[in-house]
Amino acid sequence: MSQQKVNFRNSNNGNITMVAVIFFPEGFDETNKYPAIVVTHPGGGVKEQTASIYAAKLAAAGFVAIAYDASYQGETTGEPRLLENPYIRTEDISAVIDYLSTLPYVDASRIGAAGICAGGGYTMNAGINDHRIKAVAGISTVNIGAMYRNGWDGSVKDAAAMPLLMMGADARAKEAQGTEGGKLPFAPEKKEDAPSSEMEEAWEYYRTPRAMCSTAPSYVLSRSLTQLVTYDAFNLAEAFLVQPMQIVVGSESGSRWMSEDIYKRAASASKNIHIVNGANHMQLYDVPQYVEEAASVIIPFFKKNL
């Protein structure tokens, strides 16, 4: 399988250059037209990690698949670095589709989107907004706003997140005065910092050779909290998420409730949730047996719907 690193102007912000990797099917012929799938990485992640694992699987199945770095992150440009503005993250997906639609070998009428973790939530939000996306898939889907408001397991009341909003506002005030606003870890900085075995695995994924990447420090600017806390990746899914939808989530995932939430809320007449027995949230990123199972579900889904 061949792949090509590309960069292109972000159509939502001409000052940002997106950097991505396109994965091509076996026997790729640029004179043909192919269905294409945008693959969106988790919060704190980059294209080289789980997004590329799934993009490669999709390409092997006959799709053109593109994994990209979000604005302000990875190799994609934009200041301030490590900003996680969920509205921009969602718009990035549409910007990648804008780029794909200029490629002569992409069938612009057959574009799908898939995402992992927060990338799954952003993918659902992009599907709500942008109906050039004909089918959506989420793996270990996280609604990042709900995660910050309600906690990893959904047990916290919305109003308890007020201190996070204040922290974000304070960070912005400091930055406006020319001082550091601070940053927060997306994954625990040390193994002993992890509050659960699942978060211990997040530490292992992002901070050990398992998937550590020099372009993925896995931090978020504190100022991002002013957008993240009140964001709902599934806003108006009951009315506008009408495309076919496939959700894949581990039976042992603490974030499973968010996958079940979008499954219930989506207006789609063709939606399915597949539970991977024995898997937790992080194991769907890169553990071969679980990735194979997830791929065996999303590949036929996209083949049917694109």
mmCIF file of N, CA and C in Angstrom, residues 1 30 32 80 104 106 112 119 154 159 175 193 204 220 245 257 264 270 276 287 306:
data_model
loop_
_atom_site.group_PDB
_atom_site.id
_atom_site.type_symbol
_atom_site.label_atom_id
_atom_site.label_comp_id
_atom_site.label_asym_id
_atom_site.label_seq_id
_atom_site.Cartn_x
_atom_site.Cartn_y
_atom_site.Cartn_z
ATOM 1 N N MET A 1 0.848 -1.194 0.000
ATOM 2 C CA MET A 1 0.000 0.000 0.000
ATOM 3 C C MET A 1 0.884 1.245 0.000
ATOM 4 N N GLU A 30 -4.699 6.793 -10.607
ATOM 5 C CA GLU A 30 -5.194 8.166 -10.419
ATOM 6 C C GLU A 30 -6.172 8.608 -11.499
ATOM 7 N N ASN A 32 -8.819 6.845 -12.085
ATOM 8 C CA ASN A 32 -10.104 6.354 -11.590
ATOM 9 C C ASN A 32 -10.640 7.270 -10.493
ATOM 10 N N PRO A 80 -2.189 29.805 18.868
ATOM 11 C CA PRO A 80 -1.194 29.198 19.752
ATOM 12 C C PRO A 80 -1.152 27.680 19.616
ATOM 13 N N PRO A 104 -8.511 14.856 -8.378
ATOM 14 C CA PRO A 104 -9.230 14.258 -9.502
ATOM 15 C C PRO A 104 -9.630 12.800 -9.290
ATOM 16 N N VAL A 106 -10.717 11.486 -6.419
ATOM 17 C CA VAL A 106 -11.708 11.340 -5.346
ATOM 18 C C VAL A 106 -13.101 11.599 -5.899
ATOM 19 N N GLY A 112 -16.850 9.771 3.192
ATOM 20 C CA GLY A 112 -17.262 9.392 4.538
ATOM 21 C C GLY A 112 -16.299 9.958 5.556
ATOM 22 N N GLY A 119 -12.036 12.519 18.344
ATOM 23 C CA GLY A 119 -12.169 12.584 16.887
ATOM 24 C C GLY A 119 -13.468 11.970 16.402
ATOM 25 N N GLY A 154 -19.375 9.932 33.197
ATOM 26 C CA GLY A 154 -20.685 10.587 33.141
ATOM 27 C C GLY A 154 -21.338 10.817 34.483
ATOM 28 N N ALA A 159 -23.018 21.559 36.345
ATOM 29 C CA ALA A 159 -22.634 22.764 37.077
ATOM 30 C C ALA A 159 -21.308 22.609 37.819
ATOM 31 N N GLU A 175 -2.901 35.317 29.291
ATOM 32 C CA GLU A 175 -2.301 35.398 27.958
ATOM 33 C C GLU A 175 -2.491 36.782 27.349
ATOM 34 N N ASP A 193 -0.042 9.009 38.391
ATOM 35 C CA ASP A 193 -1.052 10.066 38.362
ATOM 36 C C ASP A 193 -2.418 9.549 37.894
ATOM 37 N N GLU A 204 0.172 5.114 29.173
ATOM 38 C CA GLU A 204 1.044 4.201 28.425
ATOM 39 C C GLU A 204 1.011 4.500 26.924
ATOM 40 N N VAL A 220 -3.170 20.203 26.455
ATOM 41 C CA VAL A 220 -4.125 21.150 25.893
ATOM 42 C C VAL A 220 -3.937 22.483 26.611
ATOM 43 N N MET A 245 -24.878 5.664 10.209
ATOM 44 C CA MET A 245 -23.916 5.832 11.296
ATOM 45 C C MET A 245 -23.548 4.475 11.874
ATOM 46 N N TRP A 257 -20.806 5.283 27.664
ATOM 47 C CA TRP A 257 -22.069 6.024 27.751
ATOM 48 C C TRP A 257 -22.184 7.093 26.671
ATOM 49 N N LYS A 264 -28.376 6.850 20.511
ATOM 50 C CA LYS A 264 -29.787 7.138 20.806
ATOM 51 C C LYS A 264 -30.232 8.431 20.132
ATOM 52 N N SER A 270 -30.582 4.591 9.608
ATOM 53 C CA SER A 270 -29.669 3.449 9.463
ATOM 54 C C SER A 270 -28.501 3.663 10.413
ATOM 55 N N VAL A 276 -17.519 -4.251 21.313
ATOM 56 C CA VAL A 276 -16.364 -5.157 21.244
ATOM 57 C C VAL A 276 -16.173 -5.754 22.638
ATOM 58 N N VAL A 287 -4.642 -2.162 19.774
ATOM 59 C CA VAL A 287 -4.467 -3.583 20.082
ATOM 60 C C VAL A 287 -4.994 -4.391 18.897
ATOM 61 N N LEU A 306 -21.081 4.100 0.831
ATOM 62 C CA LEU A 306 -20.360 5.074 -0.008
ATOM 63 C C LEU A 306 -20.302 4.569 -1.453
#
